[in-house]
Amino acid sequence: VGNDNRPEPAGTERGTERVEAFSDGVFAIAITLLILDVKVPRSPGTSLDLLRELLHLWPSYFALVLSFVMIGIYWANHHYVFKLFEKTDHGLNLLNLLLLLCISFLPFPTAVLGDYILDQTNQVTAATFYSVGLLLPAVSWTLMWLYACYGGRLVDHRLEPRVLRILTAKYVGSVVVYSIAVLVSLIAFKLGVALCAGLTLLYLTPPHFPALRATGRARA
Amino acid sequence: VGNDNRPEPAGTERGTERVEAFSDGVFAIAITLLILDVKVPRSPGTSLDLLRELLHLWPSYFALVLSFVMIGIYWANHHYVFKLFEKTDHGLNLLNLLLLLCISFLPFPTAVLGDYILDQTNQVTAATFYSVGLLLPAVSWTLMWLYACYGGRLVDHRLEPRVLRILTAKYVGSVVVYSIAVLVSLIAFKLGVALCAGLTLLYLTPPHFPALRATGRARA
Amino acid sequence: VGNDNRPEPAGTERGTERVEAFSDGVFAIAITLLILDVKVPRSPGTSLDLLRELLHLWPSYFALVLSFVMIGIYWANHHYVFKLFEKTDHGLNLLNLLLLLCISFLPFPTAVLGDYILDQTNQVTAATFYSVGLLLPAVSWTLMWLYACYGGRLVDHRLEPRVLRILTAKYVGSVVVYSIAVLVSLIAFKLGVALCAGLTLLYLTPPHFPALRATGRARA
Amino acid sequence: VGNDNRPEPAGTERGTERVEAFSDGVFAIAITLLILDVKVPRSPGTSLDLLRELLHLWPSYFALVLSFVMIGIYWANHHYVFKLFEKTDHGLNLLNLLLLLCISFLPFPTAVLGDYILDQTNQVTAATFYSVGLLLPAVSWTLMWLYACYGGRLVDHRLEPRVLRILTAKYVGSVVVYSIAVLVSLIAFKLGVALCAGLTLLYLTPPHFPALRATGRARA
């Protein structure tokens, strides 16, 4: 803010630094809290076979890794997208808060998935609940993006419209795929979880936006 | 601090950066810890209907969202208000620590509300305890503000007195409303919680301080 | 580091910024985790009087506030003292890590105090354990200070020796008082806890070091 | 990034600052969460000897300290190594995320070690699981290093090849020693844990790289 050397009215801070720093904190905490839901096997009074119990926790490990990668990807994309924003406003701050709420909620469906995916009576519920848990941040992310691009016009004006359309298509597409994953989970829960995991793997591929390079830097 | 190029006595750091950074950390952690109090339904030895149990957790979800928004609002206002402060001193640091104590306490009444709002014997206690939980940070916030404005004279001297009066009225007003919410909770617990939620929604509306804009920037 | 414009050998970073930022993180997290040890009263299968249970948690609230203030004071002093250090080295980093270990341990004796101070068979143990929990960071703090002043000579050379002696006396004095508090706890547990609380209140008084002001700024 | 004054394509941020800040957050949180796995002794309905119970927790204290030092060392080395990197890329970001996953996982094997190292039926499992828990970050660390040096060529080009070889040998050596510790744990669990603790102590000795000093600063 202070680098612009443009006089700015008090109380209308529009730089994105403080939102980014706070969001980073929430991402870092949410990603590290995931391990707290992997509970040490305990059976008071009786003895147990620790090795067997630790191996039986594999659904928890799987859910942990999937959600960890998920939050890691949102963190990386959050940085990427906020670099495209010239400024922030009240609406964007609220939508970002909604996104952080969904991110900080993720450890809960992750724990549910880990605990109940092997329980035959409840595995459909667990998988569907987890898919909903992944759908929620995708929805709030897309709302935030759409608001910034079309509602608040907060995006760097030097960006080519084509780039905005590509990103919009990508984010709306994610919402569609996670919605499908929720529906699929209701019928074939393994396929639903596989869809979620597959979409995550897709996001791990390196981003490639040649159009962005042509337009030059958005914000240093 | 270092940008001022004014020599400053060691040990009397008066910039607000370090207090803000530490406060941001506590806000980010408290807001993310809220989810830890939403417990995965477990009933050792017996089977349960996970879907029903997850739906029955709606009071916990409600309390989570309300407290999340609450802490988010305090975080945003903390930034806004500390931008109006020219410097900090020992008294302000202690009152800020008191505020952080109240903020970090919030997950506890939130968990109590989520667990007992549907328990007919204890729902009045739970709602009242939650209202008190929201009253405490409002009180410490107002103390901090009053100290900075009138006790320590830490507020930017270019700010119009009218602006200070408006903000003082706003903060004292919040304390009054939360106090009323505590009393109402004792008689009609649903109304008390509704008051708390309503005040939160009010704060979500965009801030509007034209007088501040006229006085120019307080601190970049 | 980059502001000095002095060439510096790679791998021998000696500025204190990164150590301070990491320490701040640990302080902020430890202070916020304290609330996690105040457990929502639960009695599966039976009903309980929530109000009575919440009031019976007063030892936990007391322990929470005491430890919160304690960590807050260490955080403030950490900033104050690291401003007096010109640089850091491997030994100081290790002693700082020891301090952080003791700080991050504090939630545990705090929880023990809250849970057992009213249990007649165990209240002496609980109070003594808590006093030890406060002694440990005081010891590691003093070790860090002594190392920086006399072992590593890391303190700003413009500081008057008299100031160093005053601070050394203050820190060694704290270790002595906490050691006495441990011993007193074994005989009269209430007095032991009162000693700990009293010393904390003493630290809340504004710091006053005129000699420091005379020597000018240590490090901006 | 902004200090370079070199135009940079949007979306291809290559500085390491944001990765370092996020990693620091995860390190600080993981190191502070360790205490949450040391549970206050409780035996509902019956009385217990608190002193005896607190003393019986010594394996938990031991595991806490060992893992705390472990994460502290990784944090220090993370800073050291990222100072040798000129830039980052997608592959390094992913490998760093893998490292953070392994670091954030560490509280779990630590809790398992603390809970079961005295349980004769399960102590071999607990020690081996802990050794694996220490092996995982060592492996991901080494992968990250090898990628940066040889795959992505991200290391400061002014560094002497001899220095790279020394560090590579050191990191690969750690993987070998931890692998041996895993195998030893299966046969003699005490020796396995001792190996892990010994390697940690080795890392506490001050780093000594005269060759680095000769090449001058890598990145300020």
PDB file of N, CA and C in Angstrom, chain A residues 53-110:
ATOM      1  N   GLU A  53      -3.770 -52.383  14.121  1.00  0.00           N
ATOM      2  CA  GLU A  53      -4.577 -51.165  14.274  1.00  0.00           C
ATOM      3  C   GLU A  53      -4.027 -50.022  13.415  1.00  0.00           C
ATOM      4  N   LEU A  54      -2.687 -49.913  13.395  1.00  0.00           N
ATOM      5  CA  LEU A  54      -2.082 -48.842  12.592  1.00  0.00           C
ATOM      6  C   LEU A  54      -2.343 -49.054  11.101  1.00  0.00           C
ATOM      7  N   LEU A  55      -2.295 -50.330  10.675  1.00  0.00           N
ATOM      8  CA  LEU A  55      -2.565 -50.619   9.267  1.00  0.00           C
ATOM      9  C   LEU A  55      -4.034 -50.387   8.941  1.00  0.00           C
ATOM     10  N   HIS A  56      -4.911 -50.690   9.912  1.00  0.00           N
ATOM     11  CA  HIS A  56      -6.353 -50.481   9.702  1.00  0.00           C
ATOM     12  C   HIS A  56      -6.722 -49.015   9.593  1.00  0.00           C
ATOM     13  N   LEU A  57      -5.799 -48.143   9.960  1.00  0.00           N
ATOM     14  CA  LEU A  57      -6.061 -46.714   9.832  1.00  0.00           C
ATOM     15  C   LEU A  57      -5.830 -46.205   8.409  1.00  0.00           C
ATOM     16  N   TRP A  58      -5.542 -47.122   7.449  1.00  0.00           N
ATOM     17  CA  TRP A  58      -5.194 -46.631   6.110  1.00  0.00           C
ATOM     18  C   TRP A  58      -6.242 -45.677   5.516  1.00  0.00           C
ATOM     19  N   PRO A  59      -7.557 -45.870   5.785  1.00  0.00           N
ATOM     20  CA  PRO A  59      -8.472 -44.861   5.208  1.00  0.00           C
ATOM     21  C   PRO A  59      -8.208 -43.457   5.764  1.00  0.00           C
ATOM     22  N   SER A  60      -7.792 -43.393   7.039  1.00  0.00           N
ATOM     23  CA  SER A  60      -7.460 -42.081   7.616  1.00  0.00           C
ATOM     24  C   SER A  60      -6.234 -41.476   6.949  1.00  0.00           C
ATOM     25  N   TYR A  61      -5.211 -42.349   6.690  1.00  0.00           N
ATOM     26  CA  TYR A  61      -4.017 -41.837   6.006  1.00  0.00           C
ATOM     27  C   TYR A  61      -4.392 -41.334   4.616  1.00  0.00           C
ATOM     28  N   PHE A  62      -5.203 -42.126   3.918  1.00  0.00           N
ATOM     29  CA  PHE A  62      -5.627 -41.757   2.563  1.00  0.00           C
ATOM     30  C   PHE A  62      -6.362 -40.420   2.577  1.00  0.00           C
ATOM     31  N   ALA A  63      -7.323 -40.278   3.495  1.00  0.00           N
ATOM     32  CA  ALA A  63      -8.106 -39.039   3.589  1.00  0.00           C
ATOM     33  C   ALA A  63      -7.202 -37.866   3.961  1.00  0.00           C
ATOM     34  N   LEU A  64      -6.238 -38.125   4.876  1.00  0.00           N
ATOM     35  CA  LEU A  64      -5.288 -37.086   5.272  1.00  0.00           C
ATOM     36  C   LEU A  64      -4.511 -36.567   4.075  1.00  0.00           C
ATOM     37  N   VAL A  65      -3.941 -37.499   3.290  1.00  0.00           N
ATOM     38  CA  VAL A  65      -3.117 -37.090   2.143  1.00  0.00           C
ATOM     39  C   VAL A  65      -3.961 -36.338   1.121  1.00  0.00           C
ATOM     40  N   LEU A  66      -5.156 -36.853   0.834  1.00  0.00           N
ATOM     41  CA  LEU A  66      -6.028 -36.229  -0.164  1.00  0.00           C
ATOM     42  C   LEU A  66      -6.388 -34.795   0.250  1.00  0.00           C
ATOM     43  N   SER A  67      -6.773 -34.618   1.514  1.00  0.00           N
ATOM     44  CA  SER A  67      -7.171 -33.283   1.979  1.00  0.00           C
ATOM     45  C   SER A  67      -5.961 -32.358   2.086  1.00  0.00           C
ATOM     46  N   PHE A  68      -4.805 -32.934   2.464  1.00  0.00           N
ATOM     47  CA  PHE A  68      -3.585 -32.136   2.537  1.00  0.00           C
ATOM     48  C   PHE A  68      -3.248 -31.561   1.164  1.00  0.00           C
ATOM     49  N   VAL A  69      -3.263 -32.426   0.159  1.00  0.00           N
ATOM     50  CA  VAL A  69      -2.970 -31.973  -1.207  1.00  0.00           C
ATOM     51  C   VAL A  69      -4.007 -30.942  -1.649  1.00  0.00           C
ATOM     52  N   MET A  70      -5.271 -31.222  -1.327  1.00  0.00           N
ATOM     53  CA  MET A  70      -6.385 -30.313  -1.647  1.00  0.00           C
ATOM     54  C   MET A  70      -6.117 -28.899  -1.108  1.00  0.00           C
ATOM     55  N   ILE A  71      -5.827 -28.808   0.189  1.00  0.00           N
ATOM     56  CA  ILE A  71      -5.606 -27.495   0.804  1.00  0.00           C
ATOM     57  C   ILE A  71      -4.343 -26.862   0.224  1.00  0.00           C
ATOM     58  N   GLY A  72      -3.315 -27.691  -0.008  1.00  0.00           N
ATOM     59  CA  GLY A  72      -2.082 -27.187  -0.616  1.00  0.00           C
ATOM     60  C   GLY A  72      -2.355 -26.549  -1.978  1.00  0.00           C
ATOM     61  N   ILE A  73      -3.225 -27.197  -2.765  1.00  0.00           N
ATOM     62  CA  ILE A  73      -3.556 -26.665  -4.092  1.00  0.00           C
ATOM     63  C   ILE A  73      -4.326 -25.352  -3.957  1.00  0.00           C
ATOM     64  N   TYR A  74      -5.281 -25.292  -3.023  1.00  0.00           N
ATOM     65  CA  TYR A  74      -6.023 -24.042  -2.827  1.00  0.00           C
ATOM     66  C   TYR A  74      -5.079 -22.926  -2.396  1.00  0.00           C
ATOM     67  N   TRP A  75      -4.122 -23.274  -1.524  1.00  0.00           N
ATOM     68  CA  TRP A  75      -3.156 -22.271  -1.086  1.00  0.00           C
ATOM     69  C   TRP A  75      -2.384 -21.708  -2.282  1.00  0.00           C
ATOM     70  N   ALA A  76      -1.857 -22.627  -3.121  1.00  0.00           N
ATOM     71  CA  ALA A  76      -1.071 -22.199  -4.282  1.00  0.00           C
ATOM     72  C   ALA A  76      -1.930 -21.355  -5.223  1.00  0.00           C
ATOM     73  N   ASN A  77      -3.167 -21.787  -5.474  1.00  0.00           N
ATOM     74  CA  ASN A  77      -4.040 -21.058  -6.389  1.00  0.00           C
ATOM     75  C   ASN A  77      -4.474 -19.720  -5.811  1.00  0.00           C
ATOM     76  N   HIS A  78      -4.615 -19.669  -4.488  1.00  0.00           N
ATOM     77  CA  HIS A  78      -4.985 -18.430  -3.823  1.00  0.00           C
ATOM     78  C   HIS A  78      -3.926 -17.360  -4.099  1.00  0.00           C
ATOM     79  N   HIS A  79      -2.668 -17.755  -3.977  1.00  0.00           N
ATOM     80  CA  HIS A  79      -1.578 -16.828  -4.266  1.00  0.00           C
ATOM     81  C   HIS A  79      -1.603 -16.402  -5.718  1.00  0.00           C
ATOM     82  N   TYR A  80      -1.784 -17.412  -6.577  1.00  0.00           N
ATOM     83  CA  TYR A  80      -1.774 -17.151  -8.011  1.00  0.00           C
ATOM     84  C   TYR A  80      -2.858 -16.151  -8.392  1.00  0.00           C
ATOM     85  N   VAL A  81      -4.081 -16.371  -7.882  1.00  0.00           N
ATOM     86  CA  VAL A  81      -5.235 -15.560  -8.267  1.00  0.00           C
ATOM     87  C   VAL A  81      -5.161 -14.165  -7.652  1.00  0.00           C
ATOM     88  N   PHE A  82      -4.706 -14.076  -6.382  1.00  0.00           N
ATOM     89  CA  PHE A  82      -4.640 -12.752  -5.751  1.00  0.00           C
ATOM     90  C   PHE A  82      -3.565 -11.881  -6.392  1.00  0.00           C
ATOM     91  N   LYS A  83      -2.654 -12.512  -7.124  1.00  0.00           N
ATOM     92  CA  LYS A  83      -1.672 -11.738  -7.867  1.00  0.00           C
ATOM     93  C   LYS A  83      -2.320 -11.095  -9.096  1.00  0.00           C
ATOM     94  N   LEU A  84      -3.423 -11.677  -9.533  1.00  0.00           N
ATOM     95  CA  LEU A  84      -4.140 -11.106 -10.683  1.00  0.00           C
ATOM     96  C   LEU A  84      -5.081  -9.983 -10.259  1.00  0.00           C
ATOM     97  N   PHE A  85      -5.327  -9.885  -8.941  1.00  0.00           N
ATOM     98  CA  PHE A  85      -6.237  -8.838  -8.458  1.00  0.00           C
ATOM     99  C   PHE A  85      -5.461  -7.540  -8.231  1.00  0.00           C
ATOM    100  N   GLU A  86      -6.032  -6.451  -8.709  1.00  0.00           N
ATOM    101  CA  GLU A  86      -5.388  -5.151  -8.494  1.00  0.00           C
ATOM    102  C   GLU A  86      -5.646  -4.625  -7.086  1.00  0.00           C
ATOM    103  N   LYS A  87      -6.812  -4.962  -6.538  1.00  0.00           N
ATOM    104  CA  LYS A  87      -7.205  -4.444  -5.236  1.00  0.00           C
ATOM    105  C   LYS A  87      -8.260  -5.377  -4.665  1.00  0.00           C
ATOM    106  N   THR A  88      -8.702  -5.087  -3.468  1.00  0.00           N
ATOM    107  CA  THR A  88      -9.769  -5.873  -2.877  1.00  0.00           C
ATOM    108  C   THR A  88     -10.862  -4.916  -2.415  1.00  0.00           C
ATOM    109  N   ASP A  89     -12.036  -5.444  -2.138  1.00  0.00           N
ATOM    110  CA  ASP A  89     -13.091  -4.605  -1.570  1.00  0.00           C
ATOM    111  C   ASP A  89     -13.903  -5.431  -0.562  1.00  0.00           C
ATOM    112  N   HIS A  90     -14.922  -4.830   0.017  1.00  0.00           N
ATOM    113  CA  HIS A  90     -15.650  -5.492   1.088  1.00  0.00           C
ATOM    114  C   HIS A  90     -16.254  -6.828   0.632  1.00  0.00           C
ATOM    115  N   GLY A  91     -16.822  -6.817  -0.595  1.00  0.00           N
ATOM    116  CA  GLY A  91     -17.446  -8.033  -1.103  1.00  0.00           C
ATOM    117  C   GLY A  91     -16.432  -9.164  -1.257  1.00  0.00           C
ATOM    118  N   LEU A  92     -15.262  -8.837  -1.812  1.00  0.00           N
ATOM    119  CA  LEU A  92     -14.237  -9.857  -1.993  1.00  0.00           C
ATOM    120  C   LEU A  92     -13.751 -10.376  -0.637  1.00  0.00           C
ATOM    121  N   ASN A  93     -13.606  -9.465   0.340  1.00  0.00           N
ATOM    122  CA  ASN A  93     -13.170  -9.885   1.667  1.00  0.00           C
ATOM    123  C   ASN A  93     -14.151 -10.888   2.273  1.00  0.00           C
ATOM    124  N   LEU A  94     -15.454 -10.627   2.091  1.00  0.00           N
ATOM    125  CA  LEU A  94     -16.460 -11.541   2.645  1.00  0.00           C
ATOM    126  C   LEU A  94     -16.432 -12.889   1.934  1.00  0.00           C
ATOM    127  N   LEU A  95     -16.295 -12.858   0.618  1.00  0.00           N
ATOM    128  CA  LEU A  95     -16.262 -14.119  -0.129  1.00  0.00           C
ATOM    129  C   LEU A  95     -14.987 -14.892   0.196  1.00  0.00           C
ATOM    130  N   ASN A  96     -13.896 -14.183   0.422  1.00  0.00           N
ATOM    131  CA  ASN A  96     -12.664 -14.849   0.834  1.00  0.00           C
ATOM    132  C   ASN A  96     -12.839 -15.491   2.213  1.00  0.00           C
ATOM    133  N   LEU A  97     -13.556 -14.797   3.108  1.00  0.00           N
ATOM    134  CA  LEU A  97     -13.839 -15.351   4.426  1.00  0.00           C
ATOM    135  C   LEU A  97     -14.680 -16.623   4.299  1.00  0.00           C
ATOM    136  N   LEU A  98     -15.636 -16.597   3.357  1.00  0.00           N
ATOM    137  CA  LEU A  98     -16.458 -17.790   3.104  1.00  0.00           C
ATOM    138  C   LEU A  98     -15.578 -18.951   2.640  1.00  0.00           C
ATOM    139  N   LEU A  99     -14.614 -18.637   1.753  1.00  0.00           N
ATOM    140  CA  LEU A  99     -13.691 -19.672   1.289  1.00  0.00           C
ATOM    141  C   LEU A  99     -12.896 -20.241   2.461  1.00  0.00           C
ATOM    142  N   LEU A 100     -12.396 -19.355   3.337  1.00  0.00           N
ATOM    143  CA  LEU A 100     -11.586 -19.813   4.468  1.00  0.00           C
ATOM    144  C   LEU A 100     -12.434 -20.665   5.418  1.00  0.00           C
ATOM    145  N   LEU A 101     -13.719 -20.301   5.566  1.00  0.00           N
ATOM    146  CA  LEU A 101     -14.622 -21.116   6.384  1.00  0.00           C
ATOM    147  C   LEU A 101     -14.700 -22.536   5.823  1.00  0.00           C
ATOM    148  N   CYS A 102     -14.865 -22.632   4.499  1.00  0.00           N
ATOM    149  CA  CYS A 102     -14.955 -23.955   3.861  1.00  0.00           C
ATOM    150  C   CYS A 102     -13.644 -24.725   3.996  1.00  0.00           C
ATOM    151  N   ILE A 103     -12.508 -24.019   3.877  1.00  0.00           N
ATOM    152  CA  ILE A 103     -11.198 -24.670   4.019  1.00  0.00           C
ATOM    153  C   ILE A 103     -11.013 -25.169   5.450  1.00  0.00           C
ATOM    154  N   SER A 104     -11.371 -24.324   6.425  1.00  0.00           N
ATOM    155  CA  SER A 104     -11.161 -24.710   7.821  1.00  0.00           C
ATOM    156  C   SER A 104     -12.141 -25.811   8.239  1.00  0.00           C
ATOM    157  N   PHE A 105     -13.218 -26.013   7.434  1.00  0.00           N
ATOM    158  CA  PHE A 105     -14.192 -27.067   7.726  1.00  0.00           C
ATOM    159  C   PHE A 105     -13.670 -28.431   7.263  1.00  0.00           C
ATOM    160  N   LEU A 106     -12.772 -28.417   6.270  1.00  0.00           N
ATOM    161  CA  LEU A 106     -12.330 -29.638   5.588  1.00  0.00           C
ATOM    162  C   LEU A 106     -11.830 -30.739   6.537  1.00  0.00           C
ATOM    163  N   PRO A 107     -11.094 -30.405   7.642  1.00  0.00           N
ATOM    164  CA  PRO A 107     -10.658 -31.491   8.529  1.00  0.00           C
ATOM    165  C   PRO A 107     -11.809 -32.357   9.047  1.00  0.00           C
ATOM    166  N   PHE A 108     -13.030 -31.779   9.139  1.00  0.00           N
ATOM    167  CA  PHE A 108     -14.144 -32.562   9.682  1.00  0.00           C
ATOM    168  C   PHE A 108     -14.617 -33.661   8.722  1.00  0.00           C
ATOM    169  N   PRO A 109     -15.017 -33.324   7.465  1.00  0.00           N
ATOM    170  CA  PRO A 109     -15.367 -34.424   6.544  1.00  0.00           C
ATOM    171  C   PRO A 109     -14.208 -35.379   6.292  1.00  0.00           C
ATOM    172  N   THR A 110     -12.960 -34.873   6.388  1.00  0.00           N
ATOM    173  CA  THR A 110     -11.806 -35.758   6.236  1.00  0.00           C
ATOM    174  C   THR A 110     -11.800 -36.813   7.335  1.00  0.00           C
TER     175      THR A 110
END
